[in-house]
PDB file of C-alpha atoms and ligand atoms in Angstrom:
ATOM      1  CA  MET A   1      -0.006   0.050   0.041  1.00  0.00           C
ATOM      2  CA  ARG A   2       2.801   2.537   0.969  1.00  0.00           C
ATOM      3  CA  LEU A   3       4.581   1.590  -2.148  1.00  0.00           C
ATOM      4  CA  THR A   4       1.419   2.396  -4.356  1.00  0.00           C
ATOM      5  CA  VAL A   5       1.088   5.796  -2.555  1.00  0.00           C
ATOM      6  CA  ALA A   6       4.689   6.636  -3.073  1.00  0.00           C
ATOM      7  CA  VAL A   7       4.549   5.750  -6.909  1.00  0.00           C
ATOM      8  CA  LEU A   8       1.393   7.790  -7.357  1.00  0.00           C
ATOM      9  CA  TRP A   9       3.000  10.868  -5.666  1.00  0.00           C
ATOM     10  CA  VAL A  10       6.055  10.569  -7.856  1.00  0.00           C
ATOM     11  CA  ILE A  11       3.831  10.702 -10.983  1.00  0.00           C
ATOM     12  CA  ALA A  12       1.328  13.215  -9.906  1.00  0.00           C
ATOM     13  CA  GLY A  13       3.675  15.756  -8.187  1.00  0.00           C
ATOM     14  CA  PRO A  14       5.376  17.108 -11.322  1.00  0.00           C
ATOM     15  CA  VAL A  15       1.899  17.136 -13.210  1.00  0.00           C
ATOM     16  CA  TRP A  16       0.334  19.258 -10.392  1.00  0.00           C
ATOM     17  CA  ALA A  17       3.422  21.567 -10.201  1.00  0.00           C
ATOM     18  CA  LEU A  18       3.276  22.035 -14.146  1.00  0.00           C
ATOM     19  CA  GLU A  19      -0.399  22.938 -13.944  1.00  0.00           C
ATOM     20  CA  GLU A  20       0.269  25.456 -11.205  1.00  0.00           C
ATOM     21  CA  ASP A  21       2.928  27.298 -13.348  1.00  0.00           C
ATOM     22  CA  SER A  22       0.571  27.440 -16.354  1.00  0.00           C
ATOM     23  CA  VAL A  23      -2.158  28.914 -14.303  1.00  0.00           C
ATOM     24  CA  SER A  24       0.261  31.555 -12.853  1.00  0.00           C
ATOM     25  CA  ASP A  25       1.364  32.424 -16.378  1.00  0.00           C
ATOM     26  CA  LEU A  26      -2.061  32.857 -17.675  1.00  0.00           C
ATOM     27  CA  TYR A  27      -3.042  35.069 -14.722  1.00  0.00           C
ATOM     28  CA  ASP A  28       0.097  37.452 -15.382  1.00  0.00           C
ATOM     29  CA  GLU A  29      -0.857  37.520 -19.058  1.00  0.00           C
ATOM     30  CA  HIS A  30      -4.449  38.959 -18.344  1.00  0.00           C
ATOM     31  CA  PHE A  31      -3.667  40.834 -15.219  1.00  0.00           C
ATOM     32  CA  PRO A  32      -0.273  42.518 -15.652  1.00  0.00           C
ATOM     33  CA  PRO A  33       1.239  43.406 -12.276  1.00  0.00           C
ATOM     34  CA  LEU A  34       0.354  46.960 -11.012  1.00  0.00           C
ATOM     35  CA  HIS A  35       2.899  49.752 -10.625  1.00  0.00           C
ATOM     36  CA  SER A  36       4.589  49.313  -7.143  1.00  0.00           C
ATOM     37  CA  ASN A  37       2.894  52.713  -6.352  1.00  0.00           C
ATOM     38  CA  CYS A  38      -0.657  51.589  -7.222  1.00  0.00           C
ATOM     39  CA  THR A  39      -2.416  54.903  -6.252  1.00  0.00           C
ATOM     40  CA  GLN A  40       0.127  56.940  -8.331  1.00  0.00           C
ATOM     41  CA  SER A  41      -0.694  54.599 -11.395  1.00  0.00           C
ATOM     42  CA  LEU A  42      -4.425  55.180 -10.861  1.00  0.00           C
ATOM     43  CA  THR A  43      -4.107  59.032 -10.596  1.00  0.00           C
ATOM     44  CA  ASP A  44      -1.972  59.104 -13.739  1.00  0.00           C
ATOM     45  CA  LEU A  45      -4.532  56.905 -15.642  1.00  0.00           C
ATOM     46  CA  LEU A  46      -7.359  59.233 -14.465  1.00  0.00           C
ATOM     47  CA  LEU A  47      -5.523  62.423 -15.496  1.00  0.00           C
ATOM     48  CA  LEU A  48      -4.630  60.977 -18.914  1.00  0.00           C
ATOM     49  CA  ARG A  49      -8.217  60.039 -19.503  1.00  0.00           C
ATOM     50  CA  GLN A  50      -9.306  63.552 -18.367  1.00  0.00           C
ATOM     51  CA  GLU A  51      -6.824  65.123 -20.823  1.00  0.00           C
ATOM     52  CA  VAL A  52      -8.157  62.941 -23.736  1.00  0.00           C
ATOM     53  CA  GLN A  53     -11.766  64.034 -22.755  1.00  0.00           C
ATOM     54  CA  LEU A  54     -10.799  67.629 -22.731  1.00  0.00           C
ATOM     55  CA  LYS A  55      -9.054  67.423 -26.038  1.00  0.00           C
ATOM     56  CA  GLU A  56     -12.126  65.779 -27.602  1.00  0.00           C
ATOM     57  CA  LEU A  57     -14.328  68.505 -26.253  1.00  0.00           C
ATOM     58  CA  LYS A  58     -11.983  71.288 -27.480  1.00  0.00           C
ATOM     59  CA  GLN A  59     -12.121  69.682 -30.948  1.00  0.00           C
ATOM     60  CA  ALA A  60     -15.842  69.223 -30.988  1.00  0.00           C
ATOM     61  CA  GLU A  61     -16.123  72.935 -30.113  1.00  0.00           C
ATOM     62  CA  GLN A  62     -13.950  74.070 -32.892  1.00  0.00           C
ATOM     63  CA  VAL A  63     -15.921  71.904 -35.137  1.00  0.00           C
ATOM     64  CA  ALA A  64     -19.203  73.512 -34.019  1.00  0.00           C
ATOM     65  CA  ALA A  65     -17.994  77.163 -34.292  1.00  0.00           C
ATOM     66  CA  GLY A  66     -16.791  76.288 -37.763  1.00  0.00           C
ATOM     67  CA  ILE A  67     -20.237  75.073 -38.817  1.00  0.00           C
ATOM     68  CA  LEU A  68     -21.844  78.039 -37.409  1.00  0.00           C
ATOM     69  CA  ARG A  69     -19.443  80.298 -39.328  1.00  0.00           C
ATOM     70  CA  GLU A  70     -20.201  78.588 -42.590  1.00  0.00           C
ATOM     71  CA  MET A  71     -23.953  78.668 -41.941  1.00  0.00           C
ATOM     72  CA  LEU A  72     -23.779  82.414 -41.415  1.00  0.00           C
ATOM     73  CA  ASP A  73     -21.705  82.837 -44.671  1.00  0.00           C
ATOM     74  CA  ILE A  74     -24.299  80.605 -46.572  1.00  0.00           C
ATOM     75  CA  LEU A  75     -27.179  82.641 -45.074  1.00  0.00           C
ATOM     76  CA  THR A  76     -25.458  85.838 -46.004  1.00  0.00           C
ATOM     77  CA  ASP A  77     -24.787  84.537 -49.751  1.00  0.00           C
ATOM     78  CA  ILE A  78     -28.620  83.482 -50.015  1.00  0.00           C
ATOM     79  CA  LYS A  79     -29.667  86.929 -48.655  1.00  0.00           C
ATOM     80  CA  GLY A  80     -27.462  88.600 -51.152  1.00  0.00           C
ATOM     81  CA  SER A  81     -28.757  86.476 -53.954  1.00  0.00           C
ATOM     82  CA  LEU A  82     -32.322  86.998 -52.920  1.00  0.00           C
ATOM     83  CA  ALA A  83     -31.812  90.776 -52.867  1.00  0.00           C
ATOM     84  CA  ARG A  84     -30.231  90.773 -56.336  1.00  0.00           C
ATOM     85  CA  ASN A  85     -33.403  88.910 -57.703  1.00  0.00           C
ATOM     86  CA  HIS A  86     -35.641  91.152 -55.960  1.00  0.00           C
ATOM     87  CA  THR A  87     -37.017  94.240 -57.467  1.00  0.00           C
ATOM     88  CA  PRO A  88     -36.185  96.697 -54.565  1.00  0.00           C
ATOM     89  CA  THR A  89     -38.282  99.531 -53.510  1.00  0.00           C
ATOM     90  CA  GLU A  90     -36.868 102.919 -54.651  1.00  0.00           C
ATOM     91  CA  VAL A  91     -34.774 104.021 -51.668  1.00  0.00           C
ATOM     92  CA  SER A  92     -32.394 106.925 -51.835  1.00  0.00           C
ATOM     93  CA  CYS A  93     -29.235 107.265 -49.766  1.00  0.00           C
ATOM     94  CA  LEU A  94     -27.255 110.335 -49.730  1.00  0.00           C
ATOM     95  CA  GLY A  95     -23.569 110.885 -50.265  1.00  0.00           C
ATOM     96  CA  ASN A  96     -21.266 107.864 -49.428  1.00  0.00           C
ATOM     97  CA  PHE A  97     -24.291 105.927 -47.913  1.00  0.00           C
ATOM     98  CA  ARG A  98     -25.299 102.738 -49.702  1.00  0.00           C
ATOM     99  CA  ASN A  99     -28.809 101.221 -49.477  1.00  0.00           C
ATOM    100  CA  PHE A 100     -29.312  97.948 -47.731  1.00  0.00           C
ATOM    101  CA  GLY A 101     -32.881  96.693 -47.174  1.00  0.00           C
ATOM    102  CA  ASP A 102     -34.760  99.602 -45.695  1.00  0.00           C
ATOM    103  CA  THR A 103     -31.749 101.447 -44.456  1.00  0.00           C
ATOM    104  CA  CYS A 104     -28.551 103.243 -45.573  1.00  0.00           C
ATOM    105  CA  LEU A 105     -24.944 102.335 -44.358  1.00  0.00           C
ATOM    106  CA  TYR A 106     -21.588 104.052 -44.642  1.00  0.00           C
ATOM    107  CA  LEU A 107     -18.296 102.394 -43.616  1.00  0.00           C
ATOM    108  CA  ALA A 108     -15.721 105.243 -43.051  1.00  0.00           C
ATOM    109  CA  LYS A 109     -12.752 102.976 -44.134  1.00  0.00           C
ATOM    110  CA  ASP A 110     -10.176 106.076 -43.942  1.00  0.00           C
ATOM    111  CA  ILE A 111     -11.102 107.109 -40.486  1.00  0.00           C
ATOM    112  CA  ASP A 112      -9.917 105.356 -37.061  1.00  0.00           C
ATOM    113  CA  ILE A 113     -11.496 107.038 -34.066  1.00  0.00           C
ATOM    114  CA  THR A 114     -12.923 106.222 -30.549  1.00  0.00           C
ATOM    115  CA  TRP A 115     -16.450 104.959 -30.104  1.00  0.00           C
ATOM    116  CA  GLU A 116     -17.724 108.272 -28.795  1.00  0.00           C
ATOM    117  CA  ALA A 117     -16.008 110.163 -31.545  1.00  0.00           C
ATOM    118  CA  ALA A 118     -17.437 107.628 -34.215  1.00  0.00           C
ATOM    119  CA  ARG A 119     -20.976 108.379 -32.839  1.00  0.00           C
ATOM    120  CA  LEU A 120     -20.378 112.091 -33.350  1.00  0.00           C
ATOM    121  CA  PHE A 121     -18.942 111.528 -36.811  1.00  0.00           C
ATOM    122  CA  CYS A 122     -22.115 109.589 -37.828  1.00  0.00           C
ATOM    123  CA  GLN A 123     -24.448 112.119 -36.155  1.00  0.00           C
ATOM    124  CA  ASP A 124     -22.820 114.857 -38.146  1.00  0.00           C
ATOM    125  CA  LEU A 125     -23.851 112.890 -41.387  1.00  0.00           C
ATOM    126  CA  GLY A 126     -27.495 112.783 -40.056  1.00  0.00           C
ATOM    127  CA  GLY A 127     -27.455 109.436 -38.508  1.00  0.00           C
ATOM    128  CA  ASP A 128     -25.806 107.278 -35.831  1.00  0.00           C
ATOM    129  CA  LEU A 129     -23.700 104.192 -35.448  1.00  0.00           C
ATOM    130  CA  ALA A 130     -25.341 101.158 -37.154  1.00  0.00           C
ATOM    131  CA  THR A 131     -27.710  99.011 -35.272  1.00  0.00           C
ATOM    132  CA  PHE A 132     -29.276  95.809 -36.396  1.00  0.00           C
ATOM    133  CA  ARG A 133     -33.032  95.028 -35.750  1.00  0.00           C
ATOM    134  CA  ASP A 134     -32.775  91.420 -36.716  1.00  0.00           C
ATOM    135  CA  ALA A 135     -30.451  88.717 -38.193  1.00  0.00           C
ATOM    136  CA  ASN A 136     -31.375  89.856 -41.866  1.00  0.00           C
ATOM    137  CA  ALA A 137     -30.158  93.323 -41.190  1.00  0.00           C
ATOM    138  CA  PHE A 138     -26.977  92.018 -39.456  1.00  0.00           C
ATOM    139  CA  ALA A 139     -26.270  89.748 -42.410  1.00  0.00           C
ATOM    140  CA  GLU A 140     -26.714  92.713 -44.850  1.00  0.00           C
ATOM    141  CA  ALA A 141     -24.375  94.825 -42.896  1.00  0.00           C
ATOM    142  CA  LEU A 142     -21.857  92.027 -42.758  1.00  0.00           C
ATOM    143  CA  GLY A 143     -22.157  91.540 -46.588  1.00  0.00           C
ATOM    144  CA  TYR A 144     -21.512  95.177 -46.983  1.00  0.00           C
ATOM    145  CA  VAL A 145     -18.423  95.308 -44.822  1.00  0.00           C
ATOM    146  CA  LYS A 146     -17.003  92.169 -46.297  1.00  0.00           C
ATOM    147  CA  ALA A 147     -17.506  93.539 -49.806  1.00  0.00           C
ATOM    148  CA  SER A 148     -16.094  96.725 -48.942  1.00  0.00           C
ATOM    149  CA  GLY A 149     -12.445  95.451 -49.097  1.00  0.00           C
ATOM    150  CA  LEU A 150     -11.702  96.283 -45.447  1.00  0.00           C
ATOM    151  CA  ALA A 151      -8.817  94.258 -44.195  1.00  0.00           C
ATOM    152  CA  LYS A 152      -9.744  91.162 -42.278  1.00  0.00           C
ATOM    153  CA  THR A 153      -7.553  92.456 -39.434  1.00  0.00           C
ATOM    154  CA  SER A 154      -9.631  95.655 -39.075  1.00  0.00           C
ATOM    155  CA  ASN A 155     -12.695  96.379 -36.936  1.00  0.00           C
ATOM    156  CA  ALA A 156     -15.937  98.630 -37.339  1.00  0.00           C
ATOM    157  CA  TRP A 157     -17.796 100.176 -34.528  1.00  0.00           C
ATOM    158  CA  VAL A 158     -21.441  99.617 -34.337  1.00  0.00           C
ATOM    159  CA  GLY A 159     -24.039 101.285 -32.109  1.00  0.00           C
ATOM    160  CA  GLY A 160     -23.930  99.001 -29.037  1.00  0.00           C
ATOM    161  CA  HIS A 161     -22.658  99.465 -25.496  1.00  0.00           C
ATOM    162  CA  ASP A 162     -22.976  98.337 -21.942  1.00  0.00           C
ATOM    163  CA  HIS A 163     -22.030 101.668 -20.516  1.00  0.00           C
ATOM    164  CA  SER A 164     -24.866 102.085 -17.966  1.00  0.00           C
ATOM    165  CA  LEU A 165     -24.785  98.665 -16.430  1.00  0.00           C
ATOM    166  CA  GLU A 166     -22.023  96.159 -17.051  1.00  0.00           C
ATOM    167  CA  GLY A 167     -23.530  93.169 -19.056  1.00  0.00           C
ATOM    168  CA  GLU A 168     -26.714  94.981 -20.028  1.00  0.00           C
ATOM    169  CA  TRP A 169     -26.150  95.544 -23.692  1.00  0.00           C
ATOM    170  CA  LYS A 170     -28.107  98.330 -25.314  1.00  0.00           C
ATOM    171  CA  TRP A 171     -28.322  99.771 -28.864  1.00  0.00           C
ATOM    172  CA  VAL A 172     -27.813 103.530 -29.078  1.00  0.00           C
ATOM    173  CA  SER A 173     -31.532 103.668 -29.662  1.00  0.00           C
ATOM    174  CA  GLY A 174     -32.072 102.508 -25.965  1.00  0.00           C
ATOM    175  CA  GLU A 175     -33.347  98.950 -27.165  1.00  0.00           C
ATOM    176  CA  ASP A 176     -31.833  95.814 -25.790  1.00  0.00           C
ATOM    177  CA  MET A 177     -29.211  94.204 -28.040  1.00  0.00           C
ATOM    178  CA  PRO A 178     -29.738  90.560 -29.138  1.00  0.00           C
ATOM    179  CA  ARG A 179     -27.323  87.995 -27.792  1.00  0.00           C
ATOM    180  CA  GLY A 180     -25.638  84.973 -29.114  1.00  0.00           C
ATOM    181  CA  THR A 181     -25.518  83.662 -32.666  1.00  0.00           C
ATOM    182  CA  PRO A 182     -25.410  84.946 -35.315  1.00  0.00           C
ATOM    183  CA  PHE A 183     -24.693  88.450 -33.904  1.00  0.00           C
ATOM    184  CA  TRP A 184     -21.788  87.738 -31.497  1.00  0.00           C
ATOM    185  CA  GLY A 185     -18.603  85.910 -32.254  1.00  0.00           C
ATOM    186  CA  ASP A 186     -16.355  84.186 -29.612  1.00  0.00           C
ATOM    187  CA  TYR A 187     -12.868  84.735 -28.405  1.00  0.00           C
ATOM    188  CA  ASN A 188     -10.726  81.636 -27.216  1.00  0.00           C
ATOM    189  CA  TYR A 189     -14.076  79.564 -27.439  1.00  0.00           C
ATOM    190  CA  VAL A 190     -15.894  81.778 -25.141  1.00  0.00           C
ATOM    191  CA  ARG A 191     -19.074  83.595 -26.481  1.00  0.00           C
ATOM    192  CA  GLU A 192     -18.750  87.274 -26.734  1.00  0.00           C
ATOM    193  CA  PRO A 193     -19.314  89.773 -25.090  1.00  0.00           C
ATOM    194  CA  ALA A 194     -17.001  88.551 -22.417  1.00  0.00           C
ATOM    195  CA  GLN A 195     -14.314  91.154 -21.765  1.00  0.00           C
ATOM    196  CA  GLY A 196     -15.992  92.575 -18.673  1.00  0.00           C
ATOM    197  CA  THR A 197     -15.759  96.258 -17.452  1.00  0.00           C
ATOM    198  CA  ALA A 198     -12.858  96.985 -19.621  1.00  0.00           C
ATOM    199  CA  ALA A 199     -14.923  96.497 -22.740  1.00  0.00           C
ATOM    200  CA  ASN A 200     -17.973  98.483 -23.019  1.00  0.00           C
ATOM    201  CA  CYS A 201     -18.501  99.062 -26.695  1.00  0.00           C
ATOM    202  CA  ALA A 202     -19.467  96.778 -29.576  1.00  0.00           C
ATOM    203  CA  PHE A 203     -17.587  96.378 -32.857  1.00  0.00           C
ATOM    204  CA  LEU A 204     -17.362  94.057 -35.883  1.00  0.00           C
ATOM    205  CA  HIS A 205     -14.291  92.055 -35.320  1.00  0.00           C
ATOM    206  CA  GLY A 206     -12.594  91.524 -38.628  1.00  0.00           C
ATOM    207  CA  PRO A 207     -10.515  88.342 -37.462  1.00  0.00           C
ATOM    208  CA  ASP A 208     -13.727  86.749 -36.369  1.00  0.00           C
ATOM    209  CA  GLY A 209     -15.443  86.989 -39.758  1.00  0.00           C
ATOM    210  CA  PHE A 210     -16.668  90.580 -38.519  1.00  0.00           C
ATOM    211  CA  LEU A 211     -19.141  89.190 -35.926  1.00  0.00           C
ATOM    212  CA  MET A 212     -19.755  91.434 -32.986  1.00  0.00           C
ATOM    213  CA  HIS A 213     -17.186  91.562 -30.042  1.00  0.00           C
ATOM    214  CA  ASP A 214     -16.905  93.953 -27.020  1.00  0.00           C
ATOM    215  CA  ALA A 215     -13.840  96.227 -26.837  1.00  0.00           C
ATOM    216  CA  PRO A 216     -12.431  99.203 -24.868  1.00  0.00           C
ATOM    217  CA  CYS A 217     -14.322 102.318 -26.061  1.00  0.00           C
ATOM    218  CA  ASP A 218     -11.175 104.269 -26.593  1.00  0.00           C
ATOM    219  CA  TRP A 219      -9.814 102.036 -29.302  1.00  0.00           C
ATOM    220  CA  LYS A 220      -9.535 103.629 -32.666  1.00  0.00           C
ATOM    221  CA  VAL A 221     -11.753 101.922 -35.060  1.00  0.00           C
ATOM    222  CA  HIS A 222     -13.621 102.583 -38.315  1.00  0.00           C
ATOM    223  CA  PRO A 223     -17.241 103.809 -37.878  1.00  0.00           C
ATOM    224  CA  LEU A 224     -20.020 102.009 -39.463  1.00  0.00           C
ATOM    225  CA  CYS A 225     -22.774 104.783 -39.880  1.00  0.00           C
ATOM    226  CA  GLN A 226     -26.394 104.345 -40.604  1.00  0.00           C
ATOM    227  CA  VAL A 227     -29.052 106.848 -41.619  1.00  0.00           C
ATOM    228  CA  GLU A 228     -32.723 106.418 -42.566  1.00  0.00           C
ATOM    229  CA  PRO A 229     -33.435 106.617 -46.220  1.00  0.00           C
ATOM    230  CA  THR A 230     -34.651 109.918 -47.560  1.00  0.00           C
TER     231      THR A 230
HETATM  232 CA1   CA B   1     -18.726  95.549 -20.464  1.00  0.00          CA
END
């Protein structure tokens, strides 16, 4: 009996040891050993994941801004095309002013003055800085400014401000200004107006496709004037 047990042990022992080694190898293959500092490894992993997610969000935001910009350009083109095919009502604009819709606009490309001086300049011509009652009027003004040959690095004052109360944007007429798309652009992926108390006047910002931004009122910028048709 003792002899039988001894023989069985001699045969089964190495087989059992071999199986144990294989299981250990298999475990290591699927569950690699953690870094000696397990908490540090987990933190690194979470930070990396966060970084990837932020990068993806930023890319998505850039794509969305690009799409909005393209949509605005398309709408501007459609509006221009419709205007060309439409027989306009006879509207007369004096001097350098050009007719757009039911208003007259004049971009003074050879003048760079502060926002207040720009208002006085336009008032001397019988009007004021331009305001936009809706997206159509805004698109027409953008079409005019872009077609004027003004450098894309330039800017043009319009009749909007938050002088009276920070963040409460008003047209020079006293009416509330619209917010968001398609009127306001963005800076560093933040929707304008966003420059706070240092920037209380609105302009068309060339580098952002002439969408509206807020700026310090003492900057020297071209006036975009508007008068009512005669
Ligand atoms: Ca402000």
